[in-house]
PDB file of C-alpha atoms in Angstrom:
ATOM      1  CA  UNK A   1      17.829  -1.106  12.470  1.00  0.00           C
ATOM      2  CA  UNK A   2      17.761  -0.138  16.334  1.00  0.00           C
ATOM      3  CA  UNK A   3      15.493   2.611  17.815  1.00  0.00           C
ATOM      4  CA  UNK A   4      15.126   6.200  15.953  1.00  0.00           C
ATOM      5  CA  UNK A   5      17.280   9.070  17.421  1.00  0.00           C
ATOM      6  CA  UNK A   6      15.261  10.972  20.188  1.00  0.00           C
ATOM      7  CA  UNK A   7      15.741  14.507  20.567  1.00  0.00           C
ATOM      8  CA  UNK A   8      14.603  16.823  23.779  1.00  0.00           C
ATOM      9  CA  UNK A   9      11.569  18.968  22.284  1.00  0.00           C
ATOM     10  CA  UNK A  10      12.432  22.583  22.432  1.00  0.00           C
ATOM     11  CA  UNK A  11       9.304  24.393  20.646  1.00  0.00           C
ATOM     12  CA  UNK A  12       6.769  25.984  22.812  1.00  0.00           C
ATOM     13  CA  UNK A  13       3.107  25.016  22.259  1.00  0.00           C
ATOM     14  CA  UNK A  14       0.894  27.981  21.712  1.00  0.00           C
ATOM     15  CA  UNK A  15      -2.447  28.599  22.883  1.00  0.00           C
ATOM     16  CA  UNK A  16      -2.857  25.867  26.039  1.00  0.00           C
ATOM     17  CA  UNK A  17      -1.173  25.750  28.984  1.00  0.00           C
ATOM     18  CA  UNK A  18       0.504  21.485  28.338  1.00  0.00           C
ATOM     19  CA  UNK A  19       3.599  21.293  27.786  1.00  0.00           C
ATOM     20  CA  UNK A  20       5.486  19.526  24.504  1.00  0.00           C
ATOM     21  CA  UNK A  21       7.342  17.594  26.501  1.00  0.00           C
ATOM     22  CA  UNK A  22       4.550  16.182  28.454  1.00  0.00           C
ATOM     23  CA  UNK A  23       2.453  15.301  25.596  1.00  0.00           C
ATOM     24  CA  UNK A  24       5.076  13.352  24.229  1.00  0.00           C
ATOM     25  CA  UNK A  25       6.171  11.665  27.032  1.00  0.00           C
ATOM     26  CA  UNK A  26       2.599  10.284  27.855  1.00  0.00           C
ATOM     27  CA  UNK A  27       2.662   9.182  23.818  1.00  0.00           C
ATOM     28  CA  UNK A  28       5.508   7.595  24.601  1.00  0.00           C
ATOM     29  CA  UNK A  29       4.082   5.349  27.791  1.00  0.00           C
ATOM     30  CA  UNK A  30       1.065   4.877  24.846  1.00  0.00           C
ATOM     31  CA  UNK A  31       3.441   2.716  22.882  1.00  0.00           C
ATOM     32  CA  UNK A  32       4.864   1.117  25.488  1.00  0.00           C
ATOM     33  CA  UNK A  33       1.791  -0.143  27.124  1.00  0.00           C
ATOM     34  CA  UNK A  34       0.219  -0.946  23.747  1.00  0.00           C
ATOM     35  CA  UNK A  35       3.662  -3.285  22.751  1.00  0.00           C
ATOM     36  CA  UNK A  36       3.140  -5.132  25.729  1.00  0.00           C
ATOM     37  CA  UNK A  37      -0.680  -5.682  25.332  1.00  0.00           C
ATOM     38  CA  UNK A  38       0.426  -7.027  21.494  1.00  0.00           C
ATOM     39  CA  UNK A  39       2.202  -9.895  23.596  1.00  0.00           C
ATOM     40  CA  UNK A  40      -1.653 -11.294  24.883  1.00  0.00           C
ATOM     41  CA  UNK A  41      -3.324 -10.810  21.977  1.00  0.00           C
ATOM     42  CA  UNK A  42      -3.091 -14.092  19.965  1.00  0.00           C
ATOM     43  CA  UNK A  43      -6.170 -12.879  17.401  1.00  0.00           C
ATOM     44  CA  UNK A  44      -3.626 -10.047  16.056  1.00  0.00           C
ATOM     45  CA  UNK A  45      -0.535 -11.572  16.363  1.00  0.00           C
ATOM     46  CA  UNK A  46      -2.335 -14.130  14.383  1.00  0.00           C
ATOM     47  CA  UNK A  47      -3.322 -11.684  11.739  1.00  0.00           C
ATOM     48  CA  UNK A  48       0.251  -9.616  11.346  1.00  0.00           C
ATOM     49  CA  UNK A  49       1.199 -13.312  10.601  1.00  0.00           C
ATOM     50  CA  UNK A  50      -0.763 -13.535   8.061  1.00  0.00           C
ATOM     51  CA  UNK A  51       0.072 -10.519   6.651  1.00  0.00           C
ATOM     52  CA  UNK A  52       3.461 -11.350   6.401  1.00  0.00           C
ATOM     53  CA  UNK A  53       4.122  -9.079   8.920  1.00  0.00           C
ATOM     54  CA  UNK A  54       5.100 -11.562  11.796  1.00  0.00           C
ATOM     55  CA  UNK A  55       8.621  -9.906  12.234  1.00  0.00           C
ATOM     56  CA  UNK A  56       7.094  -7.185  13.653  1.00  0.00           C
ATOM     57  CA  UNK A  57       5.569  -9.035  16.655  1.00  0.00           C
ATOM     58  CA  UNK A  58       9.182 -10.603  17.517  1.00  0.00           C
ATOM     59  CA  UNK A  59      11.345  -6.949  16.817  1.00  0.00           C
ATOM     60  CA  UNK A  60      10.626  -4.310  18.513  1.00  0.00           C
ATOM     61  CA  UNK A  61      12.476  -1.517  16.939  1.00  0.00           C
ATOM     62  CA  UNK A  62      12.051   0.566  14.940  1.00  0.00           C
ATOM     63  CA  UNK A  63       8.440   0.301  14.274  1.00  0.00           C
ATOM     64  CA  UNK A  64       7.136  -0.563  18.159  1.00  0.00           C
ATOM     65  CA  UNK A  65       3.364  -2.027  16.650  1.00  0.00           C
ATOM     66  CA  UNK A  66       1.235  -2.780  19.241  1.00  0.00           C
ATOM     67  CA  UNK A  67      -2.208  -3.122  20.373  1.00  0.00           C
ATOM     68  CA  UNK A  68      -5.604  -1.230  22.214  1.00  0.00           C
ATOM     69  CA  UNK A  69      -7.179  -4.026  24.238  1.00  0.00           C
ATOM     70  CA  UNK A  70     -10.655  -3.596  23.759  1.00  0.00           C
ATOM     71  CA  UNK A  71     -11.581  -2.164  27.350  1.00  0.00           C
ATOM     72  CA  UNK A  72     -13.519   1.526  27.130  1.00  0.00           C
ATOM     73  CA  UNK A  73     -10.459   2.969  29.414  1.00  0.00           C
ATOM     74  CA  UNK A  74      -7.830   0.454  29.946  1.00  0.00           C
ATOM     75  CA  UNK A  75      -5.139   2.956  28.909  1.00  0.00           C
ATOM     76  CA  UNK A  76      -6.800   6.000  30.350  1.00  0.00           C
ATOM     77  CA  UNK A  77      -6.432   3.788  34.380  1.00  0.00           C
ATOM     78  CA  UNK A  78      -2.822   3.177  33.372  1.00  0.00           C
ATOM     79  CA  UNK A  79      -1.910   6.374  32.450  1.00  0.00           C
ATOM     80  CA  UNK A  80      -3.451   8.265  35.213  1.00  0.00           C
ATOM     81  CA  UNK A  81      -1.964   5.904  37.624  1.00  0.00           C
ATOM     82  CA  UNK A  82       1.330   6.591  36.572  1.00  0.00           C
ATOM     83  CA  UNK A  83       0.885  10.566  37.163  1.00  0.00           C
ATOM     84  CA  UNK A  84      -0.396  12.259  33.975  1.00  0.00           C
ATOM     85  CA  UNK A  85      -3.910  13.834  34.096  1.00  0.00           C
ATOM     86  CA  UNK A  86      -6.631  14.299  32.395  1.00  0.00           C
ATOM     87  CA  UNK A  87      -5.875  16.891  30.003  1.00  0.00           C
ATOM     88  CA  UNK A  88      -2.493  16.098  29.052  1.00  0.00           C
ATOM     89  CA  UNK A  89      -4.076  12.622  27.991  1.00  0.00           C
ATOM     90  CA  UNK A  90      -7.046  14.307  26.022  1.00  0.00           C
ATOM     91  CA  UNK A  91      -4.649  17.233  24.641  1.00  0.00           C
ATOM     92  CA  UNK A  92      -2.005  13.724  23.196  1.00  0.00           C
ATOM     93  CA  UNK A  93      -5.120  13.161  21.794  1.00  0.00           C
ATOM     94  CA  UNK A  94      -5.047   9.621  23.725  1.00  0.00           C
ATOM     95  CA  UNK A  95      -7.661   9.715  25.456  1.00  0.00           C
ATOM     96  CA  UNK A  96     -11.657  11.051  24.983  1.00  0.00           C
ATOM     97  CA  UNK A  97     -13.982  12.555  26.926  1.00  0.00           C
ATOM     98  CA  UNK A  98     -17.758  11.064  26.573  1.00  0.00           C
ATOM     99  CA  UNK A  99     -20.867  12.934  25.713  1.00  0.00           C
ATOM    100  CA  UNK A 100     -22.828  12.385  28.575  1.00  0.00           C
ATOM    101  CA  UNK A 101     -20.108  12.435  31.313  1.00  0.00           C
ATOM    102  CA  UNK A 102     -17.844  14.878  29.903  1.00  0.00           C
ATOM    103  CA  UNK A 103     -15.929  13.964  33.606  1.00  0.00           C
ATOM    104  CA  UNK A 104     -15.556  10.636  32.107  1.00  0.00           C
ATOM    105  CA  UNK A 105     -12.984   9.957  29.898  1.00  0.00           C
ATOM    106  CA  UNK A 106     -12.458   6.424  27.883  1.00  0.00           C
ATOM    107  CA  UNK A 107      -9.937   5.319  25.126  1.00  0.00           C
ATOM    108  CA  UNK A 108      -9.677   7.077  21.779  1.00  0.00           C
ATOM    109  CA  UNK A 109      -7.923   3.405  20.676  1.00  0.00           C
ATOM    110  CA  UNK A 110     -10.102   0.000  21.213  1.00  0.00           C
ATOM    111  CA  UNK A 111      -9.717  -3.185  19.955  1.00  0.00           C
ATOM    112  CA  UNK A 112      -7.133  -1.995  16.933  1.00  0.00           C
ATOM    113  CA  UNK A 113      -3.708  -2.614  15.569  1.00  0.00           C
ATOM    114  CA  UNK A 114      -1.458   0.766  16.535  1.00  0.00           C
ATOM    115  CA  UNK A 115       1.082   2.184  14.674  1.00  0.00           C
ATOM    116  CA  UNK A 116       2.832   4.833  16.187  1.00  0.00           C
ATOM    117  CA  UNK A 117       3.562   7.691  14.629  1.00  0.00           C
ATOM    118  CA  UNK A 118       6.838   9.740  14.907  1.00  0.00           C
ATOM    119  CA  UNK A 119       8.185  13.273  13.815  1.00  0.00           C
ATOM    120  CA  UNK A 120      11.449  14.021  11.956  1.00  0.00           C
ATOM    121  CA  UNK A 121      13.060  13.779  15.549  1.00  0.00           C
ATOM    122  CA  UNK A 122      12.046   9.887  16.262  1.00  0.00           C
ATOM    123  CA  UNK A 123       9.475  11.364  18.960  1.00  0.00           C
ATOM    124  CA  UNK A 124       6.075   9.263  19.255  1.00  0.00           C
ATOM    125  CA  UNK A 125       3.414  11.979  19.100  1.00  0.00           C
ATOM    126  CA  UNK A 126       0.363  10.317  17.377  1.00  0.00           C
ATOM    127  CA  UNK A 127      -1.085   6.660  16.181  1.00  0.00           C
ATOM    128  CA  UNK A 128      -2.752   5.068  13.419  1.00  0.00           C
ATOM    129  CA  UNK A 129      -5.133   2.609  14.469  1.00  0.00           C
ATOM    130  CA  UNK A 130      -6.325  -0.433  12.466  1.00  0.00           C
ATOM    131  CA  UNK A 131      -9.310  -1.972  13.635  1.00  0.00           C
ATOM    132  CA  UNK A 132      -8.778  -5.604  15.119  1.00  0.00           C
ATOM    133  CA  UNK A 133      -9.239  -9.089  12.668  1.00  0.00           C
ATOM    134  CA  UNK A 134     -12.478  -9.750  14.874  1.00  0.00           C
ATOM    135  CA  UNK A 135     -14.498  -6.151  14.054  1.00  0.00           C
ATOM    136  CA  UNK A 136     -17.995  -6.048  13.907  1.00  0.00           C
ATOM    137  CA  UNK A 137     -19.225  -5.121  10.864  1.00  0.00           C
ATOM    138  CA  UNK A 138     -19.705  -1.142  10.168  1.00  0.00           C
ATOM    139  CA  UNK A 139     -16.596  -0.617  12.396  1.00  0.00           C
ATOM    140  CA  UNK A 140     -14.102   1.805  10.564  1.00  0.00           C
ATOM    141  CA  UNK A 141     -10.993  -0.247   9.203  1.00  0.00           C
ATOM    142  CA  UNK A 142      -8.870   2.882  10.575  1.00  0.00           C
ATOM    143  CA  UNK A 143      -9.229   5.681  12.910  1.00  0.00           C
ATOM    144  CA  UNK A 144      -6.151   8.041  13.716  1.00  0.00           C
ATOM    145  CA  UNK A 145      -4.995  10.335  16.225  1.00  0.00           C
ATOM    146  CA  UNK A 146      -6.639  13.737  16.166  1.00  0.00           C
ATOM    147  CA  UNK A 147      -4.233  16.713  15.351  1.00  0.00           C
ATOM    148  CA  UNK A 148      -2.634  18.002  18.556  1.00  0.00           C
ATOM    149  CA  UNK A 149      -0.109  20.784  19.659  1.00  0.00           C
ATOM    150  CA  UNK A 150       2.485  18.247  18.830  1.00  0.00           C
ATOM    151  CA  UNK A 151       1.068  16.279  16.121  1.00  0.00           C
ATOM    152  CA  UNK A 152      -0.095  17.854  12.700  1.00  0.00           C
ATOM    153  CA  UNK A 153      -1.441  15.141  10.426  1.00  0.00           C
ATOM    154  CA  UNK A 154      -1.216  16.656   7.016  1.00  0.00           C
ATOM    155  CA  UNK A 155       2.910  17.753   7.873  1.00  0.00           C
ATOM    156  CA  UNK A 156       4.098  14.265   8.249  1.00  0.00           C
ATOM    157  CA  UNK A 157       4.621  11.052   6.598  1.00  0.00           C
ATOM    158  CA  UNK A 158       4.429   7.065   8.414  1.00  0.00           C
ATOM    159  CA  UNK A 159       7.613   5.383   8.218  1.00  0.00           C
ATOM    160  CA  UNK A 160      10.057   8.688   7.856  1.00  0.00           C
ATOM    161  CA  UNK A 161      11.846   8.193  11.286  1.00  0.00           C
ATOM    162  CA  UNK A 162      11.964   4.434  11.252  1.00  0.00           C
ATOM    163  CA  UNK A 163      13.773   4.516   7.667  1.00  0.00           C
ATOM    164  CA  UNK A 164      16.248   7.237   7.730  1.00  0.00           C
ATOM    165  CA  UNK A 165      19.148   5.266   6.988  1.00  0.00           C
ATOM    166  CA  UNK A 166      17.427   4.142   3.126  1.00  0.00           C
ATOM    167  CA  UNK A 167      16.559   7.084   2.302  1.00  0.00           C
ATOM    168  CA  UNK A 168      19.836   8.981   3.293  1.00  0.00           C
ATOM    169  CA  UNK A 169      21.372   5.929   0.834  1.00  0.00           C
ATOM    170  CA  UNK A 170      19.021   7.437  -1.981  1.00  0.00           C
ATOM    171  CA  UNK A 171      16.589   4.579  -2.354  1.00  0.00           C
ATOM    172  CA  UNK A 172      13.338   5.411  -4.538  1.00  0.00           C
ATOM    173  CA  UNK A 173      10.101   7.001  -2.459  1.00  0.00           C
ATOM    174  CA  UNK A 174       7.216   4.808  -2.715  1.00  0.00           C
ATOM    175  CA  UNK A 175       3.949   6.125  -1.711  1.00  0.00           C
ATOM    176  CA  UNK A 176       1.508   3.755  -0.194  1.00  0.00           C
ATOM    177  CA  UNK A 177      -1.840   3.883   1.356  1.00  0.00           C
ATOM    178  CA  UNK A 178      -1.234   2.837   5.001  1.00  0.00           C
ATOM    179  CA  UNK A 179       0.801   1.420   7.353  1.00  0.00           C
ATOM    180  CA  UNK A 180       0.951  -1.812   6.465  1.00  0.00           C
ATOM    181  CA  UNK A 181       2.035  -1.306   3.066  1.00  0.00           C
ATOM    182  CA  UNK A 182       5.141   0.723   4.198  1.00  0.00           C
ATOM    183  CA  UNK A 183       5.874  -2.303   6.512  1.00  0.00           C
ATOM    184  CA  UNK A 184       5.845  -5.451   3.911  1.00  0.00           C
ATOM    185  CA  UNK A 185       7.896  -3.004   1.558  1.00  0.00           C
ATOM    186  CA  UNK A 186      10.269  -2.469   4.406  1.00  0.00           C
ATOM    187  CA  UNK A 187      10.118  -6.109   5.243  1.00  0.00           C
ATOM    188  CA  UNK A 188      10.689  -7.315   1.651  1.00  0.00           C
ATOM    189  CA  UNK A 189      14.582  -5.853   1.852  1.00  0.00           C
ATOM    190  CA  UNK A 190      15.343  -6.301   5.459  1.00  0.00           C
ATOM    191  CA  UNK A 191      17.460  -8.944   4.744  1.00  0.00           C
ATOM    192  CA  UNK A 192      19.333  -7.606   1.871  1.00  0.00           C
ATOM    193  CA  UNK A 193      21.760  -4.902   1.050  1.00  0.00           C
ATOM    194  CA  UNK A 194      21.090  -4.058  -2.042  1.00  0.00           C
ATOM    195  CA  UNK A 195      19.119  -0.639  -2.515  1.00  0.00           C
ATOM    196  CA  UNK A 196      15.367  -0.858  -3.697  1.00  0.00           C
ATOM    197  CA  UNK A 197      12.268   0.967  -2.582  1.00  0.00           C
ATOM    198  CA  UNK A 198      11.546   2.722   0.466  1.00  0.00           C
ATOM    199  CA  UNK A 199       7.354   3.235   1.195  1.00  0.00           C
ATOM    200  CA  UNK A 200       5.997   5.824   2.838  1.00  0.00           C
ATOM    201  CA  UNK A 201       2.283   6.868   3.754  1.00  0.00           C
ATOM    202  CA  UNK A 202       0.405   9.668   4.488  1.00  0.00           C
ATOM    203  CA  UNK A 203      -1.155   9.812   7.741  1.00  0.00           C
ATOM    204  CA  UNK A 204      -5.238  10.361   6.518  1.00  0.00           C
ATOM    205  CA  UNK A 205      -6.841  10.654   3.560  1.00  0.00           C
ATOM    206  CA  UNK A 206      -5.372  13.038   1.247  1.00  0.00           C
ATOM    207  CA  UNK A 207      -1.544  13.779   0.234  1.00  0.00           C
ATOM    208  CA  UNK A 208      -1.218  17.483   1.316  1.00  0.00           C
ATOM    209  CA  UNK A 209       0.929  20.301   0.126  1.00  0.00           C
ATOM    210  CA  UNK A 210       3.457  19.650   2.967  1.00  0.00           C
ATOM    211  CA  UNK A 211       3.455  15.908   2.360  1.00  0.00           C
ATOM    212  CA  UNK A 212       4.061  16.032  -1.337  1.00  0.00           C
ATOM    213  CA  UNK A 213       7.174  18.690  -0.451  1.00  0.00           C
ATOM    214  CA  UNK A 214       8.842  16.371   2.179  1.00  0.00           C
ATOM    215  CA  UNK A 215       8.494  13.704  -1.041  1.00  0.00           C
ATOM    216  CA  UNK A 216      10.388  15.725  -3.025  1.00  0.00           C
ATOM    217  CA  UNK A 217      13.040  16.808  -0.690  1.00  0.00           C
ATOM    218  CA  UNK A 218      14.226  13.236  -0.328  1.00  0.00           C
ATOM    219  CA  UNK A 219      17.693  12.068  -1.626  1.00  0.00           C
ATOM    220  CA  UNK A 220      15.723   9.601  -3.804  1.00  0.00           C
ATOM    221  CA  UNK A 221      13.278  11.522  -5.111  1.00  0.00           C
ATOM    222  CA  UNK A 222      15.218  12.752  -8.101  1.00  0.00           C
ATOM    223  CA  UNK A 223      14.433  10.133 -10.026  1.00  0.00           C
ATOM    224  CA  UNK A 224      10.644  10.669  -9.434  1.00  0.00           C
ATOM    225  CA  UNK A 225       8.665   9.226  -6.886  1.00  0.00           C
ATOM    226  CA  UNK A 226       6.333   6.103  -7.267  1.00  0.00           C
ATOM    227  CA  UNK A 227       2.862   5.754  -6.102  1.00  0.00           C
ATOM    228  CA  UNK A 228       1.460   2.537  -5.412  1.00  0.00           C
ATOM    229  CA  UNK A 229      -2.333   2.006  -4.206  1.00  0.00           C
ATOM    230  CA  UNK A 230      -4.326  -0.394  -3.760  1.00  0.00           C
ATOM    231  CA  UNK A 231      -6.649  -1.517  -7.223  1.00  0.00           C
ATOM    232  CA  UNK A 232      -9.963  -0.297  -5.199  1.00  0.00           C
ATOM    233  CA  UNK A 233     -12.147   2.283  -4.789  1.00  0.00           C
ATOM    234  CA  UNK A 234     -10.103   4.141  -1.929  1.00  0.00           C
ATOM    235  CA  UNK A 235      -7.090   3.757  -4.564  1.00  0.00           C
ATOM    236  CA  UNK A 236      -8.960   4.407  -7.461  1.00  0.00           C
ATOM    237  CA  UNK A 237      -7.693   8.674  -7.811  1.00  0.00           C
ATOM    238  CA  UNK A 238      -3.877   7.904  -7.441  1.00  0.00           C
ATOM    239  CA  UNK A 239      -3.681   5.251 -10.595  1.00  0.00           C
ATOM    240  CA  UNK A 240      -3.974   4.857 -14.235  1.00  0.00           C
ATOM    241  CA  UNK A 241      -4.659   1.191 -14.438  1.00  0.00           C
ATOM    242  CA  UNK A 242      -5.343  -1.722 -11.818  1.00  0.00           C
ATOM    243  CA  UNK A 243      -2.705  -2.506 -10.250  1.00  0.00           C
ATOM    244  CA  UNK A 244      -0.592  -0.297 -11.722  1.00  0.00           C
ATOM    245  CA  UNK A 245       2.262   2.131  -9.780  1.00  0.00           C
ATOM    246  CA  UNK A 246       2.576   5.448 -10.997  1.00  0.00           C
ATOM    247  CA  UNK A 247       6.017   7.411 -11.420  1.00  0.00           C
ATOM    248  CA  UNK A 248       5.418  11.014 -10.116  1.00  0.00           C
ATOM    249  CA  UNK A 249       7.727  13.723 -11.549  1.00  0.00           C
ATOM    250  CA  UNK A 250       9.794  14.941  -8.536  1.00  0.00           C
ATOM    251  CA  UNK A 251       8.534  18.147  -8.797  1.00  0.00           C
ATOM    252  CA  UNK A 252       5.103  18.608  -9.619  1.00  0.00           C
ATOM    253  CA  UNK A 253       3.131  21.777  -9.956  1.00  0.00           C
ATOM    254  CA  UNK A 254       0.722  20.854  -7.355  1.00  0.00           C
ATOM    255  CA  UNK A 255       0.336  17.491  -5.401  1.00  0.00           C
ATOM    256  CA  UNK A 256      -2.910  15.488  -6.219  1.00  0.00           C
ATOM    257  CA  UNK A 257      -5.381  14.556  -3.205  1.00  0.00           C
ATOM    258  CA  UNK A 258      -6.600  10.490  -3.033  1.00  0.00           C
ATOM    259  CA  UNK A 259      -9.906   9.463  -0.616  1.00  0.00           C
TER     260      UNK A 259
END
């Protein structure tokens, strides 16, 4: 599959002065810088390998995984040198200032695995992060994108854009816990053309409202949609059993919430 349809944002952005189209577009220099720091970084490429998920180092499209060198402002210099400033790359939620040089601004991303998220449209407008194979210890496995004026966490789903032609061709919603997940399931029918499962993952914590509505909206949702999470604690809410994948009626009463 090639790269997701890109459409020219037209919705204003209330309340600040940045425009859509800027925020995006510095999102969108994000992943390209971060694709071509993957092609350095033997200690991840190493560990997608291992994962299974080597395919994704040599194709590009549609998913564009890359990686945060571990520099405190690496992307921040690049960014800025290339003309966007300071407050479009906090407000694309890129980019952080520090506590005790608010002047200062470093990385939000460091050392970590990015996945780029995308709206309904194909645009980049947010990341999940997963923290690199060589993490010290107490180091959160993944940090994500704050919510900006173009990105609202609890209103989309990883792996929507990327996957549009499965799941206009029906195939069965699978809910998984992160970003990898919805990449081996991808990966585990690229080859074939028969129909099968399509994953999908929230992008935090907790299935919302929204979430569990864009679920049941799909073309192969009328079957039910499955849930599959992992058999551990963070898991532990969304099954009945280890292991064990759950078939969700395809339209609940109310979505359930997972940690």
């Amino acid at each position: 599959m090639g790269a997701p349809r890109l459409n020219q944002p037209t919705f204003p952005v209330h309340g600040t002065e940045l425009e859509p189209g800027r925020l995006m577009a510095a999102v969108e220099a994000a992943v390209t810088y971060y694709r071509a720091q993957l092609e350095y970084a033997d200690g991840p490429r190493a560990y997608l390998a291992e994962r299974g998920l080597g395919v994704v180092v040599q194709r590009e499209w549609p998913w564009r995984v890359g990686y945060a060198p571990p520099g405190w402002s690496s992307l921040t210099r690049h960014l800025r040198a290339v003309g966007f400033t300071a407050e479009e790359l906090v407000g694309a939620g890129l980019s952080t200032r520090t506590r005790g040089e608010p002047d200062r601004l470093i990385d939000l991303f460091r050392d970590r695995l990015v996945f780029p998220v995308r709206d309904p449209g194909g645009h980049a407008v947010a990341f999940l992060g997963r923290a690199g194979p060589g993490a010290a210890g107490g180091v959160p496995k993944y940090i994500n994108s704050p919510e900006t004026a173009i990105y609202d966490k609890g209103r989309l789903l990883f792996g929507v854009a990327e996957q549009q032609d499965r799941l206009n061709d029906r195939w069965t919603p699978v809910l998984v816990e992160g970003p990898a997940d919805v990449l081996a399931v991808w990966l585990s029918y690229s080859r074939s053309r028969r129909m099968g499962a399509v994953a999908l993952a929230p992008c935090g914590t907790m299935l919302t409202d929204d979430q569990a509505a864009i679920l049941r909206e799909l073309p192969g949702a009328a079957g039910g949609i499955v849930a599959a999470f992992d058999a551990d604690p963070a898991g532990r809410p969304w099954r009945s059993g280890p292991g064990l994948a759950t078939v969700l009626p395809a339209t609940p009463a109310r979505p359930a919430a997972g940690s």
